[in-house]
Structures are given as structure tokens and as C-alpha cells.
Short mmCIF file of C-alpha atoms and ligand atoms in Angstrom, two decimals:
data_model
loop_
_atom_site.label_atom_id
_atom_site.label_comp_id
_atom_site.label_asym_id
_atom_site.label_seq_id
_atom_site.Cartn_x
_atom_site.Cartn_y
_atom_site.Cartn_z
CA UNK A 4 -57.63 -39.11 10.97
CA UNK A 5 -57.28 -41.47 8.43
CA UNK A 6 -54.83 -41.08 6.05
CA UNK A 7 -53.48 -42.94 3.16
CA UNK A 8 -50.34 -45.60 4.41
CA UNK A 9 -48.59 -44.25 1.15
CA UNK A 10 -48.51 -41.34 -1.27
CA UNK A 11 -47.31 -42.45 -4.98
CA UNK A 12 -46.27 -39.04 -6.79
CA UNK A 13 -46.12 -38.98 -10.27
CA UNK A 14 -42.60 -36.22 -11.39
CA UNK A 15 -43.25 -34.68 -14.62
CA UNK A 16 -46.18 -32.29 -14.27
CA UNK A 17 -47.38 -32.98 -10.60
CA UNK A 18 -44.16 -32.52 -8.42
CA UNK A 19 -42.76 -29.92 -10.55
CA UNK A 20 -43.60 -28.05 -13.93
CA UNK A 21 -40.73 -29.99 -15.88
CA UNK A 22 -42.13 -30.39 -19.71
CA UNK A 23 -41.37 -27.22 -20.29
CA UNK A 24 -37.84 -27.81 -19.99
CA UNK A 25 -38.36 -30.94 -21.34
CA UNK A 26 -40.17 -28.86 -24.46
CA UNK A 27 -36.94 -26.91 -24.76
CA UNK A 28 -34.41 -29.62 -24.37
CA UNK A 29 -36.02 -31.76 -26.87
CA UNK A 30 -35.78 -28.41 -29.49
CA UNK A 31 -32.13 -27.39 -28.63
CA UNK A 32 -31.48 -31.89 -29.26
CA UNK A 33 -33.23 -31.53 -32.52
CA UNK A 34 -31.20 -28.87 -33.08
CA UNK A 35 -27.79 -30.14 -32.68
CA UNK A 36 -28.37 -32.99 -34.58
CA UNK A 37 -29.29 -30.72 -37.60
CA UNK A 38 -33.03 -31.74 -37.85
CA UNK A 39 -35.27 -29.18 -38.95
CA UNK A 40 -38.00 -29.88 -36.30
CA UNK A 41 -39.24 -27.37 -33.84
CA UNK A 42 -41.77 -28.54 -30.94
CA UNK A 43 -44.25 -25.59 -30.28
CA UNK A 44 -46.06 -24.94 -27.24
CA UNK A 45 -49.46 -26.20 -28.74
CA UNK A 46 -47.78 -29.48 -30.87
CA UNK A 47 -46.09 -30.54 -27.41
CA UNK A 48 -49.23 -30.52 -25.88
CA UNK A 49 -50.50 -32.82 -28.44
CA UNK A 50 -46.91 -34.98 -28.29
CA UNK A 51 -47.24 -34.96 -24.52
CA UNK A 52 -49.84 -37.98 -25.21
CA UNK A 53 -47.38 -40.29 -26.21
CA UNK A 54 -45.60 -41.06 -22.93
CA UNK A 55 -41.95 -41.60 -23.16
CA UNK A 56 -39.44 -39.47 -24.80
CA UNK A 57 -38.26 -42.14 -27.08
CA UNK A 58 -41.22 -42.86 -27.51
CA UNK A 59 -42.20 -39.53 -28.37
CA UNK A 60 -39.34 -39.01 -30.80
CA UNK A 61 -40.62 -41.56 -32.48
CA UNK A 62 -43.97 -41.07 -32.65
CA UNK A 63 -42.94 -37.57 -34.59
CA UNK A 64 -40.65 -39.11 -36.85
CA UNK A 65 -43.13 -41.75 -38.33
CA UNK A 66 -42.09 -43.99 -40.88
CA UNK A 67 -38.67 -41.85 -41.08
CA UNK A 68 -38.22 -43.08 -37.24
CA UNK A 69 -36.20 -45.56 -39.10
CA UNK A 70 -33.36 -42.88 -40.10
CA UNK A 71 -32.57 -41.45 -37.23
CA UNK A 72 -31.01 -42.00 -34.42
CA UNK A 73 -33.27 -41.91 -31.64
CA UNK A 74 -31.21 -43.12 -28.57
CA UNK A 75 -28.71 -40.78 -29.20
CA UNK A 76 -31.43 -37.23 -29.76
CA UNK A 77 -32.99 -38.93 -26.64
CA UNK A 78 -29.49 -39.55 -24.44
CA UNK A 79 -28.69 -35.50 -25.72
CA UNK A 80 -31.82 -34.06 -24.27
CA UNK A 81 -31.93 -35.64 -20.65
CA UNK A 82 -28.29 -34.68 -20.98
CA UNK A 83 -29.95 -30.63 -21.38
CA UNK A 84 -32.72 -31.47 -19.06
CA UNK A 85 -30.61 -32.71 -16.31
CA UNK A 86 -28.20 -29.66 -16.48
CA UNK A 87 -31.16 -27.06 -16.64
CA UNK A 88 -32.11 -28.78 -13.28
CA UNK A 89 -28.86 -28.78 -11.67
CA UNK A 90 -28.01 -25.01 -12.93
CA UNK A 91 -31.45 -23.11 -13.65
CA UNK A 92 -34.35 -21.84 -11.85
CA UNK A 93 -35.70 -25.14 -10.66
CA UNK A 94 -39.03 -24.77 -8.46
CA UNK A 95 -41.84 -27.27 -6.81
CA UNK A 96 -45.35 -26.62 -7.84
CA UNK A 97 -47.13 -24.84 -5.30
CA UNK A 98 -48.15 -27.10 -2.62
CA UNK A 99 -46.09 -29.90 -3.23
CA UNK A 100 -43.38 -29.26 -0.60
CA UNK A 101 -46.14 -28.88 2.22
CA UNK A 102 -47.95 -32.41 1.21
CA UNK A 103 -44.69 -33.48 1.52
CA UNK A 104 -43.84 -32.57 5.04
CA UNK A 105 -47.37 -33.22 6.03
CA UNK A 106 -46.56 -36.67 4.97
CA UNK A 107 -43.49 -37.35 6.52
CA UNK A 108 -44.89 -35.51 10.19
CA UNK A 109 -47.97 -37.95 9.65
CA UNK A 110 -45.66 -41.16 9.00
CA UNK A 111 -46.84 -41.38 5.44
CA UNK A 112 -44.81 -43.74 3.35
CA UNK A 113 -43.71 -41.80 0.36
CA UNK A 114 -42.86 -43.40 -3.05
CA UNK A 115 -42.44 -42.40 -7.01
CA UNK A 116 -44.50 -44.02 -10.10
CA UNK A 117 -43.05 -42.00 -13.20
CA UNK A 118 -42.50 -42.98 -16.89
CA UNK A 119 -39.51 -40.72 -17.37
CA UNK A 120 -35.82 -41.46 -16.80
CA UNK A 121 -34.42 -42.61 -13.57
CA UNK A 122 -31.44 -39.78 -14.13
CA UNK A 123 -34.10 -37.08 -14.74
CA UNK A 124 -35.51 -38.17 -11.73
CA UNK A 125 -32.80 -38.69 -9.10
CA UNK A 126 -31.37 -34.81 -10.55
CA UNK A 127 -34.90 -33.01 -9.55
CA UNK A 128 -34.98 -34.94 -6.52
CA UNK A 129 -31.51 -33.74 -5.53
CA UNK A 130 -32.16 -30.34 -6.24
CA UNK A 131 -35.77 -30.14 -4.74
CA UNK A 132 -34.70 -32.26 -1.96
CA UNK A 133 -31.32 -32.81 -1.44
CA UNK A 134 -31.37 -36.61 -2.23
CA UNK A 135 -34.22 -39.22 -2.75
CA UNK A 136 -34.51 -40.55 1.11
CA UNK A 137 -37.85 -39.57 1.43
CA UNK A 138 -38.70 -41.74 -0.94
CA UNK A 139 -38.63 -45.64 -0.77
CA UNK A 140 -39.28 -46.21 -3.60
CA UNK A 141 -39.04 -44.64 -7.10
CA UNK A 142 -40.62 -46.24 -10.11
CA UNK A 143 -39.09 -45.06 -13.60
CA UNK A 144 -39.56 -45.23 -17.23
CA UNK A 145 -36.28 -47.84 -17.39
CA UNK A 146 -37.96 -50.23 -15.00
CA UNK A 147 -41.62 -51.07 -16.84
CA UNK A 148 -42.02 -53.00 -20.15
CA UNK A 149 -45.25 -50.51 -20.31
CA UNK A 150 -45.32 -46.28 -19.76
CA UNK A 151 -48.89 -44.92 -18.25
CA UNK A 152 -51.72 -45.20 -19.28
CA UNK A 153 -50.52 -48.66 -18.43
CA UNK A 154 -51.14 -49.23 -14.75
CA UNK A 155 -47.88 -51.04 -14.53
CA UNK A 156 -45.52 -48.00 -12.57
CA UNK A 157 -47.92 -48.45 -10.01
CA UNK A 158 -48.38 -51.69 -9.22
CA UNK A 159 -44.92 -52.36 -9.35
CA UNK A 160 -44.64 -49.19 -6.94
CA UNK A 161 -47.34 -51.42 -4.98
CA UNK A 162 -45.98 -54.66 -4.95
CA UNK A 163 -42.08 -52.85 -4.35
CA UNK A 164 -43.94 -51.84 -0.83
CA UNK A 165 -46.00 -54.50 0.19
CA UNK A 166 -49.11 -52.64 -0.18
CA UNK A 167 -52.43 -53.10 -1.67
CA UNK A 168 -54.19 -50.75 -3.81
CA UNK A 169 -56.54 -49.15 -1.44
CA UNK A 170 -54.19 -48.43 1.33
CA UNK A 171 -52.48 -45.82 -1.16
CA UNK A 172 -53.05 -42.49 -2.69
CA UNK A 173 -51.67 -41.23 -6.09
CA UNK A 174 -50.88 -37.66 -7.04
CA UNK A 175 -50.75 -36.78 -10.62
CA UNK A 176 -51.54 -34.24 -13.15
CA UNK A 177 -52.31 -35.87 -16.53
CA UNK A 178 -54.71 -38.10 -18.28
CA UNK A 179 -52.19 -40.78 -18.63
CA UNK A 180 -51.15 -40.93 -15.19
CA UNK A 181 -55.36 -40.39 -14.24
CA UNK A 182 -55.76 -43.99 -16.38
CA UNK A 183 -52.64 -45.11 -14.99
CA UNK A 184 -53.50 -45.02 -11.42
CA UNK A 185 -57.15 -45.76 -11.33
CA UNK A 186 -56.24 -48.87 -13.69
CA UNK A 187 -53.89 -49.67 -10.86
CA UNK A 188 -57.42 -49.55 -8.49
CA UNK A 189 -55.65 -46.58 -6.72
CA UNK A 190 -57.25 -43.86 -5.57
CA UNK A 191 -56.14 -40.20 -7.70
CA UNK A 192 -55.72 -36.96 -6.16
CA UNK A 193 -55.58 -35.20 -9.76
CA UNK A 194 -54.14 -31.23 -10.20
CA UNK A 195 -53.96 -30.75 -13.88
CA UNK A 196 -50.45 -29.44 -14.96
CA UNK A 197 -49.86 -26.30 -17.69
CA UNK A 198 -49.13 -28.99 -20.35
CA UNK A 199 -52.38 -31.10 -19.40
CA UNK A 200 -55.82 -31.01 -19.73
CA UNK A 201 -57.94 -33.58 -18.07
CA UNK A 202 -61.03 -33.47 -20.13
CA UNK A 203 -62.85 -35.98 -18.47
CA UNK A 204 -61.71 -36.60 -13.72
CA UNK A 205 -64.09 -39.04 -13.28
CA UNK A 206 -61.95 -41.37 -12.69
CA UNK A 207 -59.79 -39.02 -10.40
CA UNK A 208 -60.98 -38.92 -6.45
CA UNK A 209 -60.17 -35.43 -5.93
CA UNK A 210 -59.57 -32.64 -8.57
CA UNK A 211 -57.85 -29.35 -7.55
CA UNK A 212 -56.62 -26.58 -9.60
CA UNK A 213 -53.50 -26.62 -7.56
CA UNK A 214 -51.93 -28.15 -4.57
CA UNK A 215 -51.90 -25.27 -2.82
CA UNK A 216 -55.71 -24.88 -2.81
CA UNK A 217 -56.26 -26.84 -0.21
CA UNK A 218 -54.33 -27.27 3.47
CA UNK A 219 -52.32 -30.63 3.00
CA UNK A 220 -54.49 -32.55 5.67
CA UNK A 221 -57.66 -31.32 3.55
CA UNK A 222 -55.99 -32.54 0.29
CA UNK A 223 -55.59 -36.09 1.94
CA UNK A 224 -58.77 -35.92 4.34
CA UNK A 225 -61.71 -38.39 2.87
CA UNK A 226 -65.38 -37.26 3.08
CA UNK A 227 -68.50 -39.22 4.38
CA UNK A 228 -69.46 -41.83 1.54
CA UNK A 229 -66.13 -41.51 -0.64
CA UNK A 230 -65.20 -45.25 0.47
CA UNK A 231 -65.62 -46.29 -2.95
CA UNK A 232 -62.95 -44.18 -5.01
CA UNK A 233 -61.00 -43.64 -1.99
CA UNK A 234 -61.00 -46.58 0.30
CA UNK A 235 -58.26 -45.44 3.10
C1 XBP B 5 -44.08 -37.70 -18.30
C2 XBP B 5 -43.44 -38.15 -19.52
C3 XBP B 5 -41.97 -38.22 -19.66
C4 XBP B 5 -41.22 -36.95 -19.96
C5 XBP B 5 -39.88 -37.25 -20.59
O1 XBP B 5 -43.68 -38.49 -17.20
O2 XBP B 5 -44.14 -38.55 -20.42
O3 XBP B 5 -41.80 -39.05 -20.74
O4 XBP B 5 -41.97 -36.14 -20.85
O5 XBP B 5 -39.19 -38.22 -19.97
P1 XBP B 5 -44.46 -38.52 -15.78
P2 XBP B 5 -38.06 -39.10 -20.74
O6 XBP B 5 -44.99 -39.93 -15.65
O7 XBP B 5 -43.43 -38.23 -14.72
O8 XBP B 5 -45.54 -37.47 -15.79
O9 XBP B 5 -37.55 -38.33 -21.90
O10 XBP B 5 -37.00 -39.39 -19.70
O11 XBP B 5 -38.73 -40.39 -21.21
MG1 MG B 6 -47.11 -36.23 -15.12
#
């Protein structure tokens, strides 16, 4: 069979359903530094646009942005994030964990291409997985001058790897990361998260509803005439 050389996963979302605790983390942030906001379910859907939690922040504040301190709100809720991940309920969305090992028994290069915060990272990783090994690479949100939509997490992931474009496959659940990779010329396999709707896949290879829906060699298998969008 033919498979992909790599798999670039996007984190928040598509390996695990982290912005709710994101969601809450930001709130219990606001909190402590005596700001009256509160981020709903519905608003943070809306917020989740702006990729970035500084970015975010900041995008909320407006022209008060200027007031407050955003670094340290921002440092405070990875801080909360990071500890729910270490201590709470933490678990894969369904599927994941199998593409995973199908990947490694296959010799499947695995990397990361994610816009949020290398420590947010490495602490899911570790819990999920027990360390970031499997990975050879990991692309964060500290190591682009641009967060998706921008195509630049990937192609750094690409050129970190030595690999073009169309030897690769990338797994993610938004419309950011959607733009992101197929910007990148990469071929998506997209499973919309609880915080995302993808309006419009067509850029996306493959859509599923989750990860699980398929066996792992069917999520990765290409069909007769798909060379275009997915040229592995
Ligand atoms: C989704 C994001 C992230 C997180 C917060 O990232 O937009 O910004 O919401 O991360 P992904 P930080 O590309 O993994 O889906 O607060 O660390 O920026
Ligand atoms: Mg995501």
C-alpha cells in the first residue's frame, strides 16, 4: 500500500479535545486577575477563530488590549492548562491512538504542526504518550512569525524533515488548520472537533466525523483518481 512518508498532526482539537480546558483556563485567568470577562461555550467558538491565545486575549480586549497585561493572563492560563493535563481526566480523541500505532508499525514518520505553546504541547504529549519520541518533529506557536491559517507550521514542519509537500499527510480538525495545510499544498485528512465547524472541506482530502470511523489503514488508504488532493 501506499502510504503517506509522514503524518503532520495538528494538537488542539484533532489529537485531543483540549479547548475546552483551554475555555476554562482562560475563565479561571480572567478571573484571578479580577477582570469581569466570562468566555461562554458559544463566544469561544466564535474566539476560537483568532488563533493564538495571546492573540485571542487580545482580540477580546480591543482597543483596551492596551491596559492589560496580556503576557501575564496568557503565562496564568497555560500555567491551569498544563496542570489540568498533568492531574485531570486527560483522554485522546477516539481513533487517534490507533492512527498512531498504525503509523509507527507502517514506518510512518510522525511530526507536530500546532499554533499553541510548546509547554502545552510537550505536557499532553507526556501524558498521552509518555514523552514526545514518536515525534521528530514538533512545530509550535513560539517557533512561527505567523499562526494557521498561515501555512507557515507546516512548511517549516516540511522543510524541518526534508520532505516535500505531497509525500505528507495532515490531520486536523479546524478551518484554520484546513487553510493552513492545503496552503502548505498538503494533503488534509479533516475530523471536525466539538469547538469547530468546517463549513466549507473542499479543500480537505478526506472528511470524517471521527477518527474512529474508519480502520486506520482506511483513514490513510487513497482511492482510484484522488492523485490530485492526495498525491502519496
Ligand atoms: C489551536 C489554538 C491554540 C490554543 C491555545 O491550536 O488556536 O491557540 O487555543 O494555545 P492548534 P496557546 O493549532 O493546535 O489547533 O494559548 O498556547 O496559544
Ligand atoms: Mg486544532
Amino acid at each position: 500500500m501506499d502510504w503517506p512518508k509522514a503524518i503532520i498532526f495538528d494538537v488542539d482539537g484533532t489529537l485531543a479535545e483540549t479547548e475546552e480546558w483551554h475555555r476554562q483556563a482562560f475563565n479561571a485567568a480572567f478571573a484571578a486577575h479580577r477582570l469581569d470577562w466570562h468566555w461562554d461555550r458559544a463566544l469561544y467558538r466564535e474566539l476560537l477563530k483568532v488563533t493564538g491565545g495571546k492573540e485571542r486575549i487580545r482580540h477580546f480586549a480591543g482597543p483596551e488590549a492596551g491596559g492589560i497585561n496580556v503576557a501575564a493572563i496568557h503565562a496564568m492560563k497555560n500555567a491551569l492548562y498544563r496542570k489540568h493535563i498533568a492531574e485531570g481526566p486527560v483522554e485522546l480523541r477516539e481513533g487517534v491512538r490507533e492512527l498512531i500505532d498504525f503509523a509507527r508499525g507502517q514506518d510512518i514518520r510522525l511530526a507536530v504542526a500546532t499554533t499553541t505553546s510548546r509547554g502545552n504541547l510537550t505536557s499532553l504529549l507526556d501524558r498521552a504518550f509518555g514523552g514526545s519520541e514518536w515525534f521528530e518533529t514538533l512545530v509550535c506557536g513560539e517557533d512561527v512569525r505567523a499562526k494557521k491559517p498561515d501555512p507557515e507550521a507546516y512548511t517549516l514542519a516540511l522543510e524541518r524533515m526534508g520532505l516535500a509537500a505531497q509525500d505528507c499527510l495532515a490531520v486536523e480538525d479546524s478551518r484554520s488548520g484546513l487553510e493552513a495545510a492545503a496552503a502548505a499544498g498538503i494533503a488534509c485528512l479533516l475530523s471536525p472537533s466539538d469547538y469547530c465547524e468546517v463549513a466549507d472541506t473542499s479543500a480537505a482530502w478526506r472528511v470524517v466525523g471521527a477518527f474512529s470511523d474508519l480502520p486506520s489503514a482506511r483513514l490513510l488508504a487513497r482511492e482510484t483518481g484522488e492523485r490530485e488532493i492526495c498525491p502519496y
